[in-house]
Coordinates of C-alpha atoms in Angstrom, one line a residue:
Chain A
M1 CA 2.3 31.3 13.9
R2 CA 4.3 31.8 10.2
I3 CA 7.6 32.1 10.1
G4 CA 10.0 32.7 7.3
A5 CA 13.4 31.0 7.0
I6 CA 16.2 31.8 4.2
E7 CA 19.1 29.5 3.9
A8 CA 21.3 31.8 1.9
G9 CA 24.1 29.5 0.4
G10 CA 27.0 30.2 -1.7
T11 CA 25.4 27.7 -4.3
K12 CA 21.8 27.7 -3.6
F13 CA 19.2 29.7 -1.7
V14 CA 16.5 27.7 0.2
C15 CA 13.4 29.8 1.3
G16 CA 10.7 28.3 3.3
I17 CA 7.7 28.7 6.1
G18 CA 7.5 27.2 9.2
D19 CA 5.9 27.3 12.8
E20 CA 7.1 27.3 16.3
S21 CA 7.5 23.5 16.5
G22 CA 10.4 23.7 13.9
R23 CA 8.0 22.2 11.1
I24 CA 8.9 23.4 7.6
E25 CA 5.4 23.5 5.8
D26 CA 6.5 24.8 2.7
Q27 CA 10.0 25.4 0.9
I28 CA 11.5 26.1 -2.7
S29 CA 15.3 26.3 -3.6
F30 CA 17.1 27.9 -6.5
P31 CA 20.7 28.5 -7.4
T32 CA 22.4 31.3 -6.2
G33 CA 22.8 33.7 -8.9
H34 CA 23.8 37.6 -9.2
P35 CA 22.0 39.4 -6.6
D36 CA 20.0 41.1 -9.2
Q37 CA 18.3 37.7 -10.2
T38 CA 18.4 35.8 -6.9
M39 CA 16.9 38.6 -4.4
P40 CA 13.6 39.2 -6.7
K41 CA 12.9 35.5 -6.4
V42 CA 13.3 35.5 -2.2
I43 CA 11.1 38.4 -2.4
D44 CA 8.7 36.9 -4.8
Y45 CA 8.5 33.7 -2.6
F46 CA 7.4 35.6 0.7
Q47 CA 5.2 38.0 -0.9
G48 CA 1.4 37.5 0.4
K49 CA 2.8 34.8 2.9
E50 CA 2.3 36.9 6.0
V51 CA 5.2 35.9 7.8
E52 CA 5.2 37.2 11.3
A53 CA 9.4 37.0 11.0
I54 CA 12.0 36.0 8.8
G55 CA 15.2 34.5 10.1
I56 CA 18.2 34.2 7.6
G57 CA 21.5 32.1 7.6
S58 CA 23.8 33.4 5.0
F59 CA 26.9 32.4 3.4
G60 CA 30.0 34.9 4.2
P61 CA 31.8 36.6 5.5
I62 CA 29.0 39.1 6.5
D63 CA 28.6 41.6 8.8
I64 CA 26.4 40.6 12.2
A65 CA 28.3 43.1 14.4
H66 CA 24.8 45.1 15.6
G67 CA 25.5 48.8 15.4
S68 CA 28.1 48.4 12.7
P69 CA 27.1 50.9 9.6
T70 CA 27.1 47.6 7.4
Y71 CA 25.3 45.3 9.5
G72 CA 23.5 43.0 7.3
Y73 CA 25.8 42.9 4.3
V74 CA 27.8 40.2 2.6
T75 CA 31.3 41.4 2.9
T76 CA 34.4 40.4 1.2
T77 CA 33.1 37.4 -0.8
P78 CA 34.6 36.9 -4.5
K79 CA 30.9 35.9 -5.5
P80 CA 30.0 38.5 -8.5
G81 CA 27.4 41.1 -7.3
W82 CA 27.6 39.9 -3.5
A83 CA 30.6 41.8 -2.2
N84 CA 29.3 44.6 0.1
Y85 CA 25.7 43.7 -0.6
N86 CA 23.2 44.7 1.9
L87 CA 21.2 41.4 1.9
L88 CA 19.4 41.9 5.1
G89 CA 18.4 45.6 4.2
T90 CA 17.2 44.9 0.8
L91 CA 14.7 42.5 2.5
K92 CA 13.9 44.8 5.5
Q93 CA 12.7 47.6 2.7
V94 CA 10.0 45.0 1.6
F95 CA 8.9 43.2 4.7
P96 CA 8.2 45.1 7.8
V97 CA 9.0 42.1 10.4
P98 CA 11.5 41.3 12.8
F99 CA 14.6 39.7 11.1
G100 CA 17.0 37.2 12.5
W101 CA 20.6 37.1 11.0
D102 CA 23.6 35.3 11.2
T103 CA 25.9 32.9 9.4
D104 CA 24.7 29.9 7.8
V105 CA 26.6 27.6 10.1
N106 CA 25.5 29.7 13.2
A107 CA 22.0 29.1 11.9
A108 CA 22.5 25.2 11.6
V109 CA 24.0 24.7 15.0
Y110 CA 21.1 27.0 16.5
G111 CA 18.5 24.7 14.5
E112 CA 20.3 21.6 15.8
V113 CA 20.2 23.0 19.6
K114 CA 16.6 23.8 19.2
W115 CA 15.4 20.8 17.3
G116 CA 18.0 18.5 16.3
A117 CA 20.9 16.6 17.7
A118 CA 21.9 19.0 20.2
Q119 CA 18.4 19.5 22.0
G120 CA 18.8 21.3 25.0
M121 CA 22.5 21.4 25.0
S122 CA 24.4 24.6 25.8
N123 CA 27.7 24.1 24.1
C124 CA 27.9 22.5 20.6
L125 CA 29.4 22.9 17.3
Y126 CA 28.4 22.3 13.7
I127 CA 30.6 21.7 11.1
T128 CA 30.0 21.8 7.5
V129 CA 32.2 20.0 5.0
G130 CA 31.2 20.9 1.4
T131 CA 32.3 23.2 -1.0
G132 CA 33.8 24.9 1.7
I133 CA 34.1 24.0 5.4
G134 CA 32.3 26.3 8.0
V135 CA 32.0 26.1 11.5
G136 CA 29.0 27.3 13.7
V137 CA 29.9 28.0 17.4
Y138 CA 27.2 27.6 20.2
A139 CA 29.0 28.5 23.8
E140 CA 27.3 28.6 26.9
G141 CA 23.8 29.1 25.3
R142 CA 24.8 31.6 22.9
L143 CA 25.8 31.6 19.4
V144 CA 29.4 33.1 19.1
H145 CA 30.0 36.2 17.1
G146 CA 33.3 37.7 18.6
L147 CA 34.9 40.4 16.6
V148 CA 33.7 39.1 13.0
H149 CA 32.5 35.5 13.1
P150 CA 34.3 32.3 13.4
E151 CA 35.8 30.9 10.2
G152 CA 37.0 27.7 11.7
G153 CA 37.0 26.2 7.9
H154 CA 40.6 27.7 7.7
V155 CA 42.0 26.4 10.7
L156 CA 45.9 24.9 10.0
T157 CA 45.6 21.6 10.6
R158 CA 48.6 19.0 10.5
R159 CA 49.8 17.6 7.6
H160 CA 48.9 13.9 6.6
P161 CA 52.2 12.1 6.5
E162 CA 51.5 10.6 3.0
D163 CA 49.9 13.6 1.5
D164 CA 52.0 15.8 -0.8
F165 CA 49.1 17.7 -2.0
A166 CA 49.6 21.5 -1.9
G167 CA 46.0 22.7 -1.1
I168 CA 43.8 25.0 -2.8
C169 CA 42.8 27.7 -0.6
P170 CA 43.7 31.1 -2.0
Y171 CA 44.7 32.6 1.4
H172 CA 46.3 29.4 3.2
G173 CA 47.1 26.9 0.6
D174 CA 46.7 23.8 2.9
C175 CA 44.4 25.1 5.8
L176 CA 41.5 22.5 6.5
E177 CA 39.5 23.8 3.8
G178 CA 42.3 23.9 1.2
M179 CA 42.9 20.1 2.1
A180 CA 39.5 19.0 3.2
A181 CA 36.7 20.4 1.4
G182 CA 35.1 18.9 -1.5
P183 CA 37.2 20.9 -4.4
A184 CA 40.2 19.7 -2.5
I185 CA 39.2 15.8 -2.7
E186 CA 38.7 16.6 -6.5
A187 CA 41.7 18.3 -7.0
R188 CA 44.1 16.0 -5.0
W189 CA 42.3 12.5 -6.5
G190 CA 41.2 13.6 -9.8
K191 CA 37.6 12.8 -9.3
K192 CA 34.7 14.1 -7.1
G193 CA 34.3 12.6 -3.6
H194 CA 30.9 10.4 -4.5
E195 CA 33.1 8.7 -7.6
L196 CA 35.8 7.5 -5.1
P197 CA 35.2 4.0 -3.5
E198 CA 34.4 3.8 0.2
D199 CA 37.4 2.0 0.9
H200 CA 39.6 4.6 -1.2
Q201 CA 42.6 5.9 0.8
A202 CA 40.9 9.6 0.3
W203 CA 38.7 9.0 3.1
E204 CA 41.3 8.1 5.5
M205 CA 43.1 11.2 4.8
E206 CA 40.0 13.4 4.5
A207 CA 39.1 11.9 8.3
F208 CA 42.7 12.8 9.5
Y209 CA 42.2 16.5 8.6
I210 CA 38.7 16.7 9.8
A211 CA 39.6 14.8 13.2
G212 CA 42.7 17.2 13.5
A213 CA 40.5 20.2 13.3
L214 CA 37.7 18.4 15.6
T215 CA 40.5 17.3 18.1
D216 CA 41.8 21.0 18.6
T217 CA 38.3 22.4 18.9
I218 CA 37.4 19.8 21.7
L219 CA 40.2 21.1 23.6
L220 CA 39.8 24.6 23.1
L221 CA 36.0 24.9 23.2
S222 CA 34.9 21.5 25.3
P223 CA 31.7 21.0 23.1
Q224 CA 29.0 18.6 24.5
K225 CA 28.5 17.7 21.2
I226 CA 30.1 18.2 17.6
I227 CA 27.6 17.8 14.3
L228 CA 29.1 17.3 11.3
G229 CA 27.2 18.3 7.8
G230 CA 27.6 19.3 4.4
G231 CA 27.9 17.3 1.0
V232 CA 31.3 15.4 1.8
M233 CA 30.0 14.1 5.1
Q234 CA 27.4 12.3 3.0
Q235 CA 30.0 9.3 2.7
P236 CA 29.0 7.5 6.0
Q237 CA 32.3 5.7 6.3
L238 CA 33.7 8.8 7.4
F239 CA 32.2 9.1 10.7
P240 CA 33.7 5.8 12.1
L241 CA 37.3 7.0 10.8
I242 CA 37.0 10.6 11.9
R243 CA 35.7 9.2 15.6
E244 CA 38.6 6.7 15.7
A245 CA 41.3 9.5 14.6
V246 CA 39.9 12.2 17.2
R247 CA 40.0 9.3 19.8
R248 CA 43.8 8.5 19.1
N249 CA 44.7 12.2 19.0
L250 CA 43.2 13.0 22.3
N251 CA 44.6 9.7 23.8
G252 CA 42.6 9.8 27.0
Y253 CA 43.3 13.3 27.7
V254 CA 39.7 14.7 28.2
S255 CA 38.4 12.3 30.8
S256 CA 34.8 12.5 29.7
N257 CA 32.6 9.5 29.3
S258 CA 30.9 11.5 26.1
I259 CA 34.4 11.4 24.8
L260 CA 36.0 8.1 26.2
D261 CA 32.8 5.8 26.0
H262 CA 30.1 7.2 23.9
M263 CA 32.2 8.5 21.0
E264 CA 29.4 7.4 18.5
E265 CA 26.7 9.9 20.1
Y266 CA 29.4 13.0 20.5
I267 CA 30.5 13.3 17.2
V268 CA 27.4 12.8 14.9
A269 CA 25.3 13.7 11.7
P270 CA 23.0 16.5 12.0
G271 CA 19.6 15.5 13.7
L272 CA 17.8 17.5 11.2
G273 CA 19.4 16.3 8.4
Q274 CA 19.7 18.4 5.0
Q275 CA 17.1 20.9 7.1
A276 CA 19.5 21.9 9.7
G277 CA 20.2 25.4 7.9
L278 CA 16.7 26.0 7.0
C279 CA 15.2 25.0 10.3
G280 CA 18.2 27.0 12.3
A281 CA 17.0 30.1 10.1
L282 CA 13.5 29.6 11.3
A283 CA 15.0 29.5 14.8
L284 CA 16.6 32.7 14.3
G285 CA 13.4 34.1 12.9
L286 CA 11.5 33.1 16.3
S287 CA 14.3 34.7 18.0
A288 CA 13.8 37.7 16.3
I289 CA 10.3 37.8 17.2
S290 CA 10.8 37.3 21.1
N291 CA 13.4 40.1 21.1
K292 CA 16.0 38.0 22.1
V293 CA 18.0 38.2 18.6
S294 CA 20.5 40.6 20.6
S295 CA 21.1 37.9 23.3
I296 CA 21.6 34.6 21.1
Chain B
M1 CA 33.2 45.3 50.5
R2 CA 36.1 42.7 51.5
I3 CA 36.3 39.6 49.2
G4 CA 38.5 36.5 49.4
A5 CA 40.4 35.3 46.4
I6 CA 42.7 32.4 45.7
E7 CA 44.8 31.7 42.8
A8 CA 45.4 27.9 43.0
G9 CA 48.1 27.2 41.2
G10 CA 50.0 24.1 40.7
T11 CA 53.2 25.4 41.7
K12 CA 52.4 27.9 44.1
F13 CA 49.1 29.4 45.8
V14 CA 48.2 33.1 46.2
C15 CA 45.4 34.2 48.5
G16 CA 44.6 37.8 48.7
I17 CA 41.9 40.4 49.8
G18 CA 40.2 42.8 47.6
D19 CA 37.2 45.0 47.0
E20 CA 35.1 45.5 44.5
S21 CA 37.0 48.0 42.5
G22 CA 39.3 45.2 41.9
R23 CA 42.0 46.5 44.1
I24 CA 44.1 43.9 46.3
E25 CA 45.0 45.2 49.7
D26 CA 46.6 42.2 50.9
Q27 CA 48.1 39.1 49.7
I28 CA 50.3 35.9 50.5
S29 CA 51.8 33.1 48.6
F30 CA 53.1 29.8 49.2
P31 CA 54.3 26.9 47.4
T32 CA 51.8 24.1 46.5
G33 CA 52.4 20.9 48.7
H34 CA 50.5 18.1 49.7
P35 CA 46.7 19.6 50.4
D36 CA 47.2 18.6 54.1
Q37 CA 50.0 21.1 54.6
T38 CA 48.4 23.6 51.8
M39 CA 45.2 24.0 52.5
P40 CA 45.5 24.7 56.2
K41 CA 47.5 27.8 55.0
V42 CA 44.6 28.9 53.2
I43 CA 41.8 28.4 55.9
D44 CA 44.5 30.2 58.4
Y45 CA 45.0 33.2 56.0
F46 CA 41.1 34.0 55.7
Q47 CA 40.3 33.3 59.6
G48 CA 39.1 36.4 61.1
K49 CA 39.3 38.3 57.8
E50 CA 35.5 38.6 57.5
V51 CA 35.2 38.4 53.9
E52 CA 31.8 38.3 52.2
A53 CA 32.5 35.7 49.3
I54 CA 35.7 34.0 48.2
G55 CA 36.6 33.3 44.4
I56 CA 38.8 30.7 43.5
G57 CA 40.6 30.1 40.4
S58 CA 42.0 26.7 40.5
F59 CA 44.9 24.5 38.4
G60 CA 42.8 21.4 36.8
P61 CA 41.6 19.4 35.6
I62 CA 38.8 20.4 38.0
D63 CA 34.9 19.9 38.0
I64 CA 33.1 23.2 37.3
A65 CA 29.8 21.1 36.2
H66 CA 27.1 22.7 38.5
G67 CA 25.0 19.5 39.9
S68 CA 27.9 17.2 39.2
P69 CA 28.5 15.0 42.4
T70 CA 32.2 15.9 42.2
Y71 CA 31.6 19.5 41.7
G72 CA 34.4 21.6 43.1
Y73 CA 36.9 18.8 43.2
V74 CA 40.4 18.6 41.3
T75 CA 40.1 15.6 39.4
T76 CA 42.8 13.8 37.8
T77 CA 45.9 15.7 38.4
P78 CA 49.3 13.5 39.0
K79 CA 49.9 16.2 41.9
P80 CA 50.3 14.1 45.2
G81 CA 47.2 14.3 47.1
W82 CA 45.3 16.4 44.9
A83 CA 43.7 13.9 42.7
N84 CA 39.6 13.9 43.3
Y85 CA 40.6 16.2 46.3
N86 CA 37.6 18.5 47.2
L87 CA 39.1 21.8 47.2
L88 CA 36.0 23.8 47.3
G89 CA 34.1 21.6 49.8
T90 CA 36.7 21.9 52.1
L91 CA 36.7 25.7 52.1
K92 CA 32.8 25.7 52.1
Q93 CA 32.9 23.8 55.6
V94 CA 35.1 26.5 57.2
F95 CA 33.8 29.5 55.5
P96 CA 29.8 30.0 55.4
V97 CA 30.0 32.7 52.3
P98 CA 29.4 32.4 48.6
F99 CA 31.9 30.9 46.6
G100 CA 32.8 31.6 42.7
W101 CA 34.9 28.7 41.3
D102 CA 36.5 28.4 37.8
T103 CA 39.7 27.5 36.3
D104 CA 42.8 29.4 36.9
V105 CA 42.8 30.5 32.9
N106 CA 39.2 31.3 33.3
A107 CA 39.8 33.3 36.4
A108 CA 42.5 35.4 34.6
V109 CA 40.3 36.1 31.6
Y110 CA 37.6 37.3 33.7
G111 CA 40.0 39.7 35.4
E112 CA 41.2 40.9 32.5
V113 CA 37.5 41.5 31.1
K114 CA 36.8 43.3 34.4
W115 CA 39.5 45.2 35.1
G116 CA 42.4 44.6 32.7
A117 CA 43.3 44.4 29.0
A118 CA 40.0 43.4 27.9
Q119 CA 37.3 45.5 29.9
G120 CA 34.2 45.7 28.5
M121 CA 35.0 43.2 26.1
S122 CA 32.4 40.2 25.6
N123 CA 35.0 37.7 23.7
C124 CA 38.2 37.0 24.5
L125 CA 41.1 34.6 25.5
Y126 CA 43.9 34.4 27.9
I127 CA 46.7 32.1 27.4
T128 CA 49.3 31.5 30.0
V129 CA 52.6 29.9 28.8
G130 CA 54.7 28.7 31.7
T131 CA 55.0 25.4 33.4
G132 CA 52.2 24.4 31.4
I133 CA 49.9 25.9 28.8
G134 CA 46.3 27.1 29.6
V135 CA 43.8 28.8 27.9
G136 CA 40.6 30.7 29.3
V137 CA 37.8 31.5 27.0
Y138 CA 35.3 34.1 27.2
A139 CA 32.6 34.3 24.8
E140 CA 29.8 36.4 24.3
G141 CA 30.0 37.6 27.7
R142 CA 30.4 34.1 29.5
L143 CA 33.0 32.1 30.8
V144 CA 33.3 29.0 28.7
H145 CA 33.0 25.6 30.5
G146 CA 31.4 23.2 28.0
L147 CA 31.6 19.3 28.6
V148 CA 34.5 19.5 31.1
H149 CA 36.4 22.7 30.7
P150 CA 38.8 24.0 27.9
E151 CA 42.2 22.4 27.8
G152 CA 43.6 24.5 25.0
G153 CA 47.2 23.9 26.2
H154 CA 47.1 20.6 24.2
V155 CA 46.0 21.7 20.5
L156 CA 47.9 19.9 18.1
T157 CA 49.7 22.5 16.1
R158 CA 51.9 22.2 13.3
R159 CA 55.5 21.3 13.4
H160 CA 58.2 24.0 12.8
P161 CA 60.2 22.9 9.9
E162 CA 63.5 23.0 11.3
D163 CA 62.5 21.2 14.8
D164 CA 62.9 17.9 15.4
F165 CA 62.2 17.9 19.0
A166 CA 59.9 15.1 20.1
G167 CA 57.7 17.1 22.6
I168 CA 57.2 16.3 26.3
C169 CA 53.7 15.9 26.8
P170 CA 53.0 12.5 28.3
Y171 CA 49.7 12.6 26.6
H172 CA 50.5 14.1 23.3
G173 CA 53.8 14.4 22.7
D174 CA 54.3 17.0 20.5
C175 CA 51.2 19.1 21.1
L176 CA 51.3 22.9 21.9
E177 CA 52.0 22.4 25.7
G178 CA 54.6 19.4 24.7
M179 CA 56.5 21.9 22.4
A180 CA 56.2 25.1 23.8
A181 CA 55.6 25.2 27.6
G182 CA 59.0 26.4 29.8
P183 CA 59.8 22.6 30.3
A184 CA 59.7 22.1 26.6
I185 CA 62.2 24.8 26.0
E186 CA 64.5 23.6 28.6
A187 CA 64.5 19.8 27.3
R188 CA 64.8 21.2 23.6
W189 CA 67.9 23.6 24.3
G190 CA 69.3 22.2 27.5
K191 CA 68.9 25.5 29.4
K192 CA 66.0 27.6 30.8
G193 CA 64.1 29.9 28.7
H194 CA 65.4 33.2 30.6
E195 CA 69.2 31.8 30.2
L196 CA 68.7 32.0 26.4
P197 CA 69.9 35.2 24.6
E198 CA 67.0 37.3 23.3
D199 CA 68.0 36.6 19.9
H200 CA 68.3 32.8 20.2
Q201 CA 66.5 30.6 17.6
A202 CA 64.6 29.3 20.3
W203 CA 62.3 32.2 20.4
E204 CA 61.4 32.4 16.7
M205 CA 60.5 28.6 17.3
E206 CA 58.3 29.4 20.5
A207 CA 56.6 32.3 18.7
F208 CA 56.1 29.5 15.8
Y209 CA 54.3 27.4 18.0
I210 CA 52.3 29.9 20.0
A211 CA 50.9 31.9 16.5
G212 CA 49.8 28.4 15.4
A213 CA 47.5 27.9 18.3
L214 CA 46.5 31.5 18.4
T215 CA 45.6 31.5 14.5
D216 CA 43.2 28.6 15.3
T217 CA 41.8 30.4 18.0
I218 CA 41.2 33.5 15.9
L219 CA 39.5 31.5 13.1
L220 CA 37.5 29.3 15.6
L221 CA 36.4 31.9 17.9
S222 CA 36.9 35.4 16.7
P223 CA 38.0 37.1 20.1
Q224 CA 38.0 40.7 20.2
K225 CA 41.5 40.4 21.9
I226 CA 44.0 37.8 23.0
I227 CA 45.8 38.2 26.4
L228 CA 49.3 36.2 26.6
G229 CA 50.6 35.8 30.2
G230 CA 52.7 33.3 32.2
G231 CA 56.6 33.0 32.9
V232 CA 57.5 32.3 29.3
M233 CA 55.7 35.3 28.0
Q234 CA 58.1 37.5 30.5
Q235 CA 60.4 37.5 27.3
P236 CA 59.2 40.6 25.5
Q237 CA 60.7 39.6 22.3
L238 CA 58.1 37.1 21.7
F239 CA 55.4 39.5 21.3
P240 CA 56.6 41.0 18.0
L241 CA 57.6 37.7 16.8
I242 CA 54.2 36.1 17.6
R243 CA 52.2 39.0 16.1
E244 CA 54.1 38.7 12.8
A245 CA 53.7 35.0 12.7
V246 CA 50.1 35.3 13.4
R247 CA 49.9 38.0 10.6
R248 CA 51.6 35.6 8.0
N249 CA 49.4 32.7 8.8
L250 CA 46.2 34.6 8.4
N251 CA 47.5 35.9 5.6
G252 CA 44.7 39.1 5.2
Y253 CA 41.8 36.4 5.4
V254 CA 39.9 37.9 8.4
S255 CA 39.4 41.2 7.4
S256 CA 39.1 43.1 10.8
N257 CA 41.3 46.4 11.7
S258 CA 41.8 45.2 14.8
I259 CA 43.9 42.3 12.9
L260 CA 45.1 43.9 10.1
D261 CA 46.0 47.3 11.5
H262 CA 46.2 46.8 14.9
M263 CA 47.7 43.8 15.8
E264 CA 50.2 45.3 18.5
E265 CA 46.8 46.1 20.4
Y266 CA 45.1 42.7 19.8
I267 CA 47.6 40.3 20.9
V268 CA 48.7 41.6 24.3
A269 CA 50.2 41.2 27.7
P270 CA 47.9 41.1 30.8
G271 CA 46.6 44.5 31.7
L272 CA 46.8 43.2 35.4
G273 CA 50.3 41.9 34.7
Q274 CA 51.0 39.2 37.8
Q275 CA 47.8 40.0 39.4
A276 CA 45.3 38.7 36.5
G277 CA 44.8 35.4 38.1
L278 CA 44.2 36.7 41.6
C279 CA 41.9 39.7 40.3
G280 CA 40.2 37.0 38.2
A281 CA 39.6 35.1 41.6
L282 CA 38.3 38.2 43.3
A283 CA 36.3 38.8 40.2
L284 CA 34.6 35.2 40.6
G285 CA 33.9 36.0 44.3
L286 CA 32.3 39.2 43.4
S287 CA 30.1 37.5 40.8
A288 CA 29.2 35.1 43.4
I289 CA 27.7 37.6 45.9
S290 CA 25.6 38.7 43.1
N291 CA 24.2 35.6 42.4
K292 CA 25.6 35.7 39.0
V293 CA 27.8 32.8 39.3
S294 CA 25.5 30.5 37.3
S295 CA 25.5 33.2 34.3
I296 CA 29.2 33.7 33.7

């Protein structure tokens, strides 16, 4: 079975072909430009590839409400050309196959549930910390959409006691994304994250903010696993700092062995590595074939 | 159809009989004492009532993991006699009927979905603010259990700039419950909430904390409705203060009419009033009959 997968990111698009085992047999990637330039490249890639379905995990906000007149659209992004752009519809006009359609982070969490670090689990979260911060939520065996879709990158965390940085979120200033996404690290310290030494105070502070958000998601959703991906999480020193801060925050309140005794298996990197998003899109495509798309 | 319902609260138990329309035809209530005193009263009440199922919404933490050796137990409560008490099993031994079993707040959110303010919705939250703070989560048509069950009352909200109260949560000090549950109001102001005038600063502060938690749940879960119950929420002046603070926090970021234009229908009191918990337990009992208990 040949399934198409599109990881439609705000910075780059990745298109690939895979099968029902989650194996990606071919893929390409290009920067995200204006849709007039970007979408023809997507269409070119899949022409003649004879895929049986295509799954898309897209940057957002997007409309994923079945029955909505703008279902399949990117909605309010400031990215030139993409606001109110019918991404799904544009591809549907060209390829008469079933389509899966969800947020990039919901795709990633779904990929991890299907073939990655959360295989077989019914409750988990995928959080990407990069240019922005996004949260994919999988609860009781379903991807959570709700009223719009989760936008957990903007939760209001507590301020680190030694941090006087104002935050850079245009909506909230010092929300999680405003304080802890890659551009916030650069704005606060005057250097990109990967230019800062491993023992720089930046990382303890970064872990503080991420752990604050994780603590609240653990309390609100009781996930079986939390997966942290994205460019900023390529700094491996963050994981132990985050786990320790979460443990300190919870202070023994959630009495589960997974949290009390196995935190290093509870808060983890993606099992699929950088492929979580693309594999997740593949999984969305597979679900579209089995007509399960409305139930995931 | 006659269904039994038990709202097993930390302060009082309510037992009732209802039918498939959600109508409660009889109920009694008594204070929660040691299980040796309390459980015989529960059993007495249902003896001879010939119910076809019983649903229980219980104070916690409780074990709701199907297949766990302590499924049906109250687990780590400090309440005398209730720690590691097999609440469900004790009743199952006496009444050979199907049982529904979940947290008190999950019961309440389920009741509201079935017959109350969130009828027909697939994503909503019930938050009770009283002696403690609890959060019931209903996502994509299912009650969320996860690893243990949500304990959203303990999320770490930001501190109000004019508040120097240390908080009274024995685990976290100034988590939401530590700052905003009924006993926190009394400890901070030296009076019970209902003794404070409507325009007292306490209410703006209370709204600040509740709105902080609501903001994060909206961003993380994108609920279609948020229902606020419990003793503290009997102060009607809180609702407009909370809605205004949530609107300020979100600052237009979540672009949904429900939030931007209809906040007064988005954050609401329980449609079932004080009966949300008991009706929810009834709904859990009904689900147990139709063998749907494993899928809710």
